[in-house]
Every structure is written in structure tokens, then in C-alpha cells.
Amino acid sequence: MEEIVLPDHVVRTKELLAAGWTRDGIRRAVEKGHLTRIRQGWYATPLADERVLRAVRSGGALACASALAHHGAWDVTAGVVHTRMDHNRVGSLPAGLKRCQAWHSKLDVAPEQAVDDLAMALRTAWNCLSLEGFLVVCDSLLHRNLMTRHELSRALRHAPGKEVVLDKTDRAESGTETMVRYRLRSRRVQLTPQVEIPGVGRVDFLVGERLVIEVDSREHHTGEENYQKDRARDLTLRAMGYIVVRLTYQQVVHDWPETERCLVAMIQRGDQWWGSRRGRKVA
């Protein structure tokens, strides 16, 4: 049993024993570096993710936004490791860890796995994240085909107001797109995501008739090839009469107040309409 294949590369002692390991076999695997003891009753292989190790080492499981990111959703943790643990566990957590609790349970039991599944992670995120953060992860779960809308709804069954929240989900290819959509719609700006423009392709947002908003992210708009492609698209759109605004990750995540001020000024001026309709404002 030299080769060890484990979900998330973390396993409990009882699972190893149930799979046919002996305690001597576990000890030899530790001596050879194939396994590392994280805490009593838990072991990991050298391939285990550091965030998973920190969560299990603290006495819990990787949970909430951290588990969602681990499964492939957009990461809204800002470097904080979200954990879920038995309600009887007391004491403070090390710096950089946050204890979370599923919305439906005041008495969390000790996690059976190192990483919560998507449904449990989503229920915990409901109780932890802001509305914007929750929409970011829901949009990414849908976009990346990690969950369907039906599965989102089922995971949140009985959550108060879940349909109102899920109705705010929409098409988005990145978390920054969700942020822009949510924030502008909160200002009553009417914008349509993922609009197909003949001769150009799909743009992130179209406000009114001609104001195109493209939202760059660290994930999709880096590198010289993408840079050149994006600028070529922008030039084509401008030649067709569209006004193109391209927002950087920095402008969305860190400089939003000034970014919003500029966008609202353009919209209030009527830049989103063709010449004959300029001056028509969006509330």
C-alpha cells in the first residue's frame, strides 16, 4: 500500500483501517514520508493543500467560501481560511482562520471529511458571506457547471428568502463581472450581461444601446496575446459607434467608489444612447 490515493489527500485513521491498513502500516508510511500526522486521528499526503491542512489541524474542516473555492468556485476569501467544526470545540483559532456555521444548524457536529461538499459549503456561506460575495460564488458555480440552479435551490432548502437571492444570479464569467452587475443594478442601472454583438462577439455588459462595459480579471485578461485581442475588439466596437469602458481588477475590487462615480456620470449624461436619444437618463 505504498501508493496512497485519497480525496483531498487527507484521511482519518479509521478510514485507513477500514481500507485494510494496519497501524504498523500507517506508522511505516509516516516514517517514509508518504503520510504526515496532522492531528490525532487524521493524516495527509505530501500533496494536501495547505488550506485544508490548516483547517483540519485547527480541529475542523475546510468550509464555507474556502471549500467552495477549493471545489472550483471564485475565491472570495481574501486569504482567510474558513473552517467548520464541532459546536463543543472551544478556544480561539490561529490568525487567518475563521470559524463558520451552517445556517440551518446551531449544533454543528464534528466534520467527517477534510473538506465540506458543495451543498454544505453553500449553506455555510449563506450564513457567512455578504449578499455580493454569495452572488459571486453562486454565479461562478453556475458558470463553471459545478452546480445547477436546481441544485443551488435544493442545497438552500428552507433558507429564508433564498428565491429572492437566487433570482439575482445571472450570467457571469468572473467574480468581478458579478460585482459590477450587482453594484450597478443596486444603483438602478439597467444593464444586460453577456450580449452578443455581430462582428465582435460577446461583451460583458451593454448599458442602453451603445455603452459597452468590459470587466478584466486577473484570471482571464493577462498576457500579451489577450491584451492585443481585447484592444482589437475595443477598436472594432468604437468603429461601430459603441462607447467602450474597460475596467481593471483594481478598479472593481479596490477603487470602486471612484469607478462607480465615473460610470454613473457617463450614464446620467446619456452616453448609453445613440445621438438621437442622448440626454435620456437612467434613474
C-alpha positions as a Markdown table, in Angstrom:
| # | Residue | x | y | z |
|---|---|---|---|---|
| 1 | Met | 0.0 | 0.0 | 0.0 |
| 2 | Glu | 2.8 | 2.4 | -0.8 |
| 3 | Glu | 0.7 | 4.4 | -3.3 |
| 4 | Ile | -1.9 | 6.4 | -1.5 |
| 5 | Val | -4.9 | 7.9 | -3.3 |
| 6 | Leu | -7.1 | 10.0 | -1.0 |
| 7 | Pro | -9.9 | 12.5 | -1.6 |
| 8 | Asp | -8.3 | 15.9 | -0.9 |
| 9 | His | -5.1 | 14.0 | 0.2 |
| 10 | Val | -6.4 | 13.9 | 3.8 |
| 11 | Val | -7.9 | 10.9 | 5.6 |
| 12 | Arg | -8.9 | 9.7 | 9.0 |
| 13 | Thr | -7.2 | 6.8 | 10.8 |
| 14 | Lys | -10.4 | 4.8 | 10.9 |
| 15 | Glu | -10.8 | 5.2 | 7.1 |
| 16 | Leu | -7.3 | 3.8 | 6.6 |
| 17 | Leu | -8.0 | 0.9 | 8.9 |
| 18 | Ala | -11.3 | 0.2 | 7.1 |
| 19 | Ala | -9.4 | 0.1 | 3.8 |
| 20 | Gly | -7.2 | -2.6 | 5.0 |
| 21 | Trp | -4.3 | -0.7 | 6.5 |
| 22 | Thr | -2.7 | -1.8 | 9.8 |
| 23 | Arg | -1.4 | 0.6 | 12.5 |
| 24 | Asp | 2.1 | -0.7 | 11.7 |
| 25 | Gly | 1.5 | 0.1 | 8.0 |
| 26 | Ile | 0.4 | 3.6 | 8.9 |
| 27 | Arg | 3.5 | 4.1 | 11.1 |
| 28 | Arg | 5.8 | 2.9 | 8.2 |
| 29 | Ala | 4.1 | 5.3 | 5.8 |
| 30 | Val | 4.8 | 8.2 | 8.2 |
| 31 | Glu | 8.4 | 7.1 | 8.5 |
| 32 | Lys | 8.8 | 7.0 | 4.7 |
| 33 | Gly | 7.1 | 10.4 | 4.3 |
| 34 | His | 4.1 | 9.1 | 2.4 |
| 35 | Leu | 1.9 | 10.2 | 5.2 |
| 36 | Thr | 2.0 | 13.1 | 7.8 |
| 37 | Arg | 0.0 | 13.1 | 11.0 |
| 38 | Ile | -2.0 | 16.3 | 11.1 |
| 39 | Arg | -3.7 | 15.8 | 14.4 |
| 40 | Gln | -5.0 | 12.8 | 16.4 |
| 41 | Gly | -6.9 | 10.5 | 14.0 |
| 42 | Trp | -6.0 | 12.5 | 10.8 |
| 43 | Tyr | -3.3 | 12.0 | 8.2 |
| 44 | Ala | -2.3 | 13.7 | 5.0 |
| 45 | Thr | -0.2 | 13.0 | 1.9 |
| 46 | Pro | 2.5 | 15.5 | 0.7 |
| 47 | Leu | 0.0 | 16.7 | -1.9 |
| 48 | Ala | -2.5 | 18.0 | 0.5 |
| 49 | Asp | -3.5 | 21.7 | 0.1 |
| 50 | Glu | -2.1 | 24.0 | 2.8 |
| 51 | Arg | -5.6 | 25.5 | 3.5 |
| 52 | Val | -7.0 | 22.0 | 4.0 |
| 53 | Leu | -4.2 | 21.2 | 6.4 |
| 54 | Arg | -4.7 | 24.4 | 8.4 |
| 55 | Ala | -8.4 | 23.7 | 8.7 |
| 56 | Val | -8.0 | 20.1 | 9.8 |
| 57 | Arg | -5.1 | 21.0 | 12.1 |
| 58 | Ser | -7.3 | 23.5 | 13.9 |
| 59 | Gly | -9.9 | 20.8 | 14.6 |
| 60 | Gly | -12.3 | 21.3 | 11.8 |
| 61 | Ala | -12.8 | 21.0 | 8.1 |
| 62 | Leu | -12.3 | 23.4 | 5.2 |
| 63 | Ala | -15.7 | 25.1 | 4.9 |
| 64 | Cys | -17.8 | 27.9 | 3.5 |
| 65 | Ala | -16.1 | 30.1 | 0.9 |
| 66 | Ser | -12.8 | 28.3 | 1.3 |
| 67 | Ala | -14.4 | 24.9 | 0.5 |
| 68 | Leu | -16.3 | 26.5 | -2.5 |
| 69 | Ala | -13.0 | 27.9 | -3.8 |
| 70 | His | -11.4 | 24.5 | -3.3 |
| 71 | His | -14.1 | 22.9 | -5.4 |
| 72 | Gly | -13.5 | 25.5 | -8.2 |
| 73 | Ala | -15.7 | 28.5 | -7.4 |
| 74 | Trp | -14.5 | 32.1 | -7.5 |
| 75 | Asp | -12.4 | 32.7 | -4.4 |
| 76 | Val | -13.9 | 35.5 | -2.1 |
| 77 | Thr | -11.9 | 34.5 | 1.0 |
| 78 | Ala | -9.2 | 37.3 | 0.7 |
| 79 | Gly | -6.7 | 34.8 | 2.1 |
| 80 | Val | -8.8 | 33.8 | 5.2 |
| 81 | Val | -9.3 | 30.1 | 5.7 |
| 82 | His | -13.0 | 29.4 | 6.6 |
| 83 | Thr | -13.5 | 26.3 | 8.8 |
| 84 | Arg | -16.4 | 24.4 | 10.3 |
| 85 | Met | -16.1 | 22.4 | 13.5 |
| 86 | Asp | -17.9 | 20.6 | 16.3 |
| 87 | His | -20.0 | 23.0 | 18.4 |
| 88 | Asn | -18.4 | 21.7 | 21.5 |
| 89 | Arg | -14.9 | 22.8 | 20.4 |
| 90 | Val | -13.9 | 25.9 | 22.3 |
| 91 | Gly | -11.0 | 28.3 | 22.1 |
| 92 | Ser | -9.7 | 30.8 | 19.7 |
| 93 | Leu | -8.4 | 30.0 | 16.2 |
| 94 | Pro | -4.9 | 30.8 | 14.9 |
| 95 | Ala | -4.7 | 34.1 | 12.9 |
| 96 | Gly | -6.0 | 33.8 | 9.4 |
| 97 | Leu | -8.7 | 31.3 | 10.2 |
| 98 | Lys | -12.4 | 32.0 | 10.6 |
| 99 | Arg | -15.0 | 29.7 | 12.2 |
| 100 | Cys | -18.2 | 29.4 | 10.2 |
| 101 | Gln | -21.5 | 27.7 | 10.9 |
| 102 | Ala | -24.2 | 26.4 | 8.5 |
| 103 | Trp | -27.3 | 28.5 | 8.5 |
| 104 | His | -29.6 | 25.6 | 9.4 |
| 105 | Ser | -27.7 | 24.2 | 12.4 |
| 106 | Lys | -26.9 | 25.7 | 15.8 |
| 107 | Leu | -25.2 | 22.4 | 16.8 |
| 108 | Asp | -22.6 | 21.6 | 14.2 |
| 109 | Val | -21.2 | 18.1 | 14.6 |
| 110 | Ala | -17.6 | 17.1 | 14.0 |
| 111 | Pro | -16.9 | 17.1 | 10.3 |
| 112 | Glu | -16.4 | 13.6 | 8.8 |
| 113 | Gln | -14.4 | 14.9 | 5.8 |
| 114 | Ala | -11.5 | 17.3 | 5.5 |
| 115 | Val | -13.4 | 19.5 | 3.0 |
| 116 | Asp | -17.1 | 20.1 | 3.1 |
| 117 | Asp | -19.1 | 19.2 | 0.0 |
| 118 | Leu | -20.6 | 21.9 | -2.2 |
| 119 | Ala | -24.0 | 21.8 | -0.6 |
| 120 | Met | -22.8 | 22.1 | 3.0 |
| 121 | Ala | -20.3 | 24.8 | 1.9 |
| 122 | Leu | -23.1 | 26.8 | 0.3 |
| 123 | Arg | -25.3 | 26.5 | 3.3 |
| 124 | Thr | -22.4 | 27.8 | 5.5 |
| 125 | Ala | -21.7 | 30.6 | 3.0 |
| 126 | Trp | -25.3 | 31.7 | 3.2 |
| 127 | Asn | -24.7 | 32.3 | 6.9 |
| 128 | Cys | -21.3 | 34.0 | 6.5 |
| 129 | Leu | -20.9 | 35.9 | 3.2 |
| 130 | Ser | -22.3 | 39.3 | 2.2 |
| 131 | Leu | -25.0 | 39.2 | -0.4 |
| 132 | Glu | -22.5 | 40.3 | -3.1 |
| 133 | Gly | -20.0 | 37.6 | -2.0 |
| 134 | Phe | -22.7 | 35.0 | -2.1 |
| 135 | Leu | -23.8 | 36.0 | -5.6 |
| 136 | Val | -20.2 | 35.9 | -6.8 |
| 137 | Val | -19.8 | 32.2 | -5.7 |
| 138 | Cys | -23.3 | 31.3 | -7.0 |
| 139 | Asp | -22.6 | 32.8 | -10.4 |
| 140 | Ser | -19.3 | 31.0 | -10.6 |
| 141 | Leu | -20.8 | 27.7 | -9.5 |
| 142 | Leu | -23.3 | 28.0 | -12.4 |
| 143 | His | -20.8 | 29.3 | -15.0 |
| 144 | Arg | -18.3 | 26.5 | -14.2 |
| 145 | Asn | -21.1 | 23.8 | -14.2 |
| 146 | Leu | -20.3 | 22.9 | -10.6 |
| 147 | Met | -24.0 | 23.2 | -9.6 |
| 148 | Thr | -27.2 | 23.8 | -11.4 |
| 149 | Arg | -29.8 | 26.3 | -10.3 |
| 150 | His | -31.9 | 23.4 | -9.1 |
| 151 | Glu | -29.0 | 22.1 | -7.0 |
| 152 | Leu | -28.4 | 25.6 | -5.6 |
| 153 | Ser | -32.1 | 25.8 | -4.6 |
| 154 | Arg | -32.1 | 22.3 | -3.1 |
| 155 | Ala | -28.9 | 22.9 | -1.1 |
| 156 | Leu | -30.6 | 26.0 | 0.4 |
| 157 | Arg | -34.0 | 24.4 | 1.0 |
| 158 | His | -35.9 | 26.2 | 3.8 |
| 159 | Ala | -33.4 | 29.1 | 3.8 |
| 160 | Pro | -35.5 | 32.3 | 4.3 |
| 161 | Gly | -35.6 | 34.4 | 1.1 |
| 162 | Lys | -33.5 | 32.0 | -0.9 |
| 163 | Glu | -35.5 | 32.6 | -4.1 |
| 164 | Val | -35.1 | 36.3 | -3.9 |
| 165 | Val | -31.4 | 35.9 | -3.7 |
| 166 | Leu | -31.1 | 33.2 | -6.4 |
| 167 | Asp | -33.2 | 35.4 | -8.7 |
| 168 | Lys | -30.3 | 37.9 | -8.6 |
| 169 | Thr | -27.9 | 35.3 | -10.1 |
| 170 | Asp | -27.1 | 35.9 | -13.8 |
| 171 | Arg | -24.6 | 35.1 | -16.5 |
| 172 | Ala | -21.0 | 36.0 | -15.4 |
| 173 | Glu | -17.6 | 34.6 | -16.4 |
| 174 | Ser | -15.8 | 36.1 | -13.4 |
| 175 | Gly | -16.4 | 37.3 | -9.9 |
| 176 | Thr | -15.6 | 40.9 | -10.9 |
| 177 | Glu | -18.4 | 40.8 | -13.5 |
| 178 | Thr | -20.8 | 39.8 | -10.8 |
| 179 | Met | -19.6 | 42.6 | -8.6 |
| 180 | Val | -20.1 | 45.2 | -11.3 |
| 181 | Arg | -23.6 | 43.9 | -12.2 |
| 182 | Tyr | -24.7 | 43.7 | -8.6 |
| 183 | Arg | -23.4 | 47.2 | -7.7 |
| 184 | Leu | -24.8 | 49.0 | -10.8 |
| 185 | Arg | -28.2 | 47.3 | -10.6 |
| 186 | Ser | -28.3 | 48.4 | -6.9 |
| 187 | Arg | -28.0 | 51.9 | -8.4 |
| 188 | Arg | -31.0 | 51.1 | -10.6 |
| 189 | Val | -28.8 | 51.0 | -13.7 |
| 190 | Gln | -30.3 | 48.7 | -16.3 |
| 191 | Leu | -27.6 | 46.6 | -18.0 |
| 192 | Thr | -27.6 | 43.4 | -19.9 |
| 193 | Pro | -24.8 | 40.8 | -19.3 |
| 194 | Gln | -23.1 | 38.7 | -22.0 |
| 195 | Val | -24.5 | 40.4 | -25.0 |
| 196 | Glu | -23.6 | 39.1 | -28.5 |
| 197 | Ile | -22.7 | 41.9 | -30.9 |
| 198 | Pro | -22.4 | 40.9 | -34.6 |
| 199 | Gly | -18.9 | 41.2 | -35.9 |
| 200 | Val | -17.4 | 41.4 | -32.4 |
| 201 | Gly | -18.7 | 38.6 | -30.3 |
| 202 | Arg | -19.9 | 38.6 | -26.7 |
| 203 | Val | -19.3 | 41.6 | -24.5 |
| 204 | Asp | -19.6 | 41.6 | -20.7 |
| 205 | Phe | -22.3 | 44.3 | -20.4 |
| 206 | Leu | -24.3 | 46.5 | -22.6 |
| 207 | Val | -25.9 | 49.6 | -21.0 |
| 208 | Gly | -28.7 | 51.0 | -23.0 |
| 209 | Glu | -27.9 | 50.9 | -26.7 |
| 210 | Arg | -24.2 | 51.6 | -27.0 |
| 211 | Leu | -22.3 | 51.7 | -23.7 |
| 212 | Val | -20.2 | 48.6 | -23.5 |
| 213 | Ile | -18.5 | 47.7 | -20.2 |
| 214 | Glu | -15.8 | 45.1 | -20.3 |
| 215 | Val | -14.5 | 43.8 | -17.0 |
| 216 | Asp | -11.0 | 42.4 | -16.8 |
| 217 | Ser | -10.0 | 39.9 | -14.2 |
| 218 | Arg | -6.6 | 38.5 | -13.1 |
| 219 | Glu | -7.7 | 35.1 | -14.4 |
| 220 | His | -8.7 | 35.9 | -18.0 |
| 221 | His | -7.2 | 39.1 | -19.1 |
| 222 | Thr | -3.5 | 38.8 | -18.6 |
| 223 | Gly | -0.7 | 38.1 | -21.1 |
| 224 | Glu | 0.3 | 39.9 | -24.3 |
| 225 | Glu | -2.0 | 37.8 | -26.5 |
| 226 | Asn | -5.1 | 38.6 | -24.5 |
| 227 | Tyr | -4.1 | 42.2 | -24.3 |
| 228 | Gln | -3.8 | 42.6 | -28.0 |
| 229 | Lys | -7.1 | 40.7 | -28.6 |
| 230 | Asp | -9.0 | 42.8 | -26.2 |
| 231 | Arg | -7.7 | 46.1 | -27.7 |
| 232 | Ala | -8.6 | 44.9 | -31.2 |
| 233 | Arg | -12.2 | 44.2 | -30.1 |
| 234 | Asp | -12.4 | 47.6 | -28.4 |
| 235 | Leu | -11.2 | 49.3 | -31.6 |
| 236 | Thr | -13.8 | 47.4 | -33.7 |
| 237 | Leu | -16.6 | 48.4 | -31.3 |
| 238 | Arg | -15.6 | 52.0 | -31.4 |
| 239 | Ala | -15.6 | 52.0 | -35.2 |
| 240 | Met | -19.2 | 50.7 | -35.0 |
| 241 | Gly | -20.1 | 53.6 | -32.8 |
| 242 | Tyr | -20.1 | 52.0 | -29.4 |
| 243 | Ile | -18.5 | 53.6 | -26.3 |
| 244 | Val | -16.2 | 51.1 | -24.6 |
| 245 | Val | -15.2 | 51.2 | -21.0 |
| 246 | Arg | -12.7 | 48.5 | -19.9 |
| 247 | Leu | -12.4 | 48.1 | -16.1 |
| 248 | Thr | -9.4 | 46.5 | -14.4 |
| 249 | Tyr | -9.5 | 44.2 | -11.4 |
| 250 | Gln | -8.0 | 47.1 | -9.4 |
| 251 | Gln | -10.8 | 49.4 | -10.4 |
| 252 | Val | -13.5 | 47.0 | -9.4 |
| 253 | Val | -12.1 | 45.4 | -6.3 |
| 254 | His | -10.1 | 48.2 | -4.7 |
| 255 | Asp | -11.1 | 51.5 | -6.3 |
| 256 | Trp | -14.8 | 51.0 | -6.8 |
| 257 | Pro | -16.1 | 54.3 | -5.4 |
| 258 | Glu | -14.2 | 56.4 | -8.0 |
| 259 | Thr | -15.0 | 53.8 | -10.7 |
| 260 | Glu | -18.7 | 54.0 | -9.9 |
| 261 | Arg | -18.7 | 57.8 | -9.8 |
| 262 | Cys | -17.3 | 57.9 | -13.4 |
| 263 | Leu | -19.7 | 55.3 | -14.7 |
| 264 | Val | -22.7 | 57.0 | -13.2 |
| 265 | Ala | -21.6 | 60.3 | -14.6 |
| 266 | Met | -21.5 | 58.8 | -18.1 |
| 267 | Ile | -24.9 | 57.1 | -17.7 |
| 268 | Gln | -26.5 | 60.3 | -16.3 |
| 269 | Arg | -25.1 | 62.2 | -19.3 |
| 270 | Gly | -26.8 | 59.7 | -21.6 |
| 271 | Asp | -23.7 | 58.2 | -23.2 |
| 272 | Gln | -25.5 | 54.8 | -23.4 |
| 273 | Trp | -27.9 | 56.1 | -26.1 |
| 274 | Trp | -27.3 | 56.8 | -29.8 |
| 275 | Gly | -27.2 | 60.5 | -30.8 |
| 276 | Ser | -30.9 | 61.0 | -31.3 |
| 277 | Arg | -31.7 | 59.8 | -27.8 |
| 278 | Arg | -28.8 | 61.3 | -25.8 |
| 279 | Gly | -29.9 | 63.1 | -22.7 |
| 280 | Arg | -32.4 | 60.3 | -21.8 |
| 281 | Lys | -31.2 | 59.4 | -18.3 |
| 282 | Val | -31.4 | 56.2 | -16.4 |
| 283 | Ala | -32.6 | 56.7 | -12.8 |
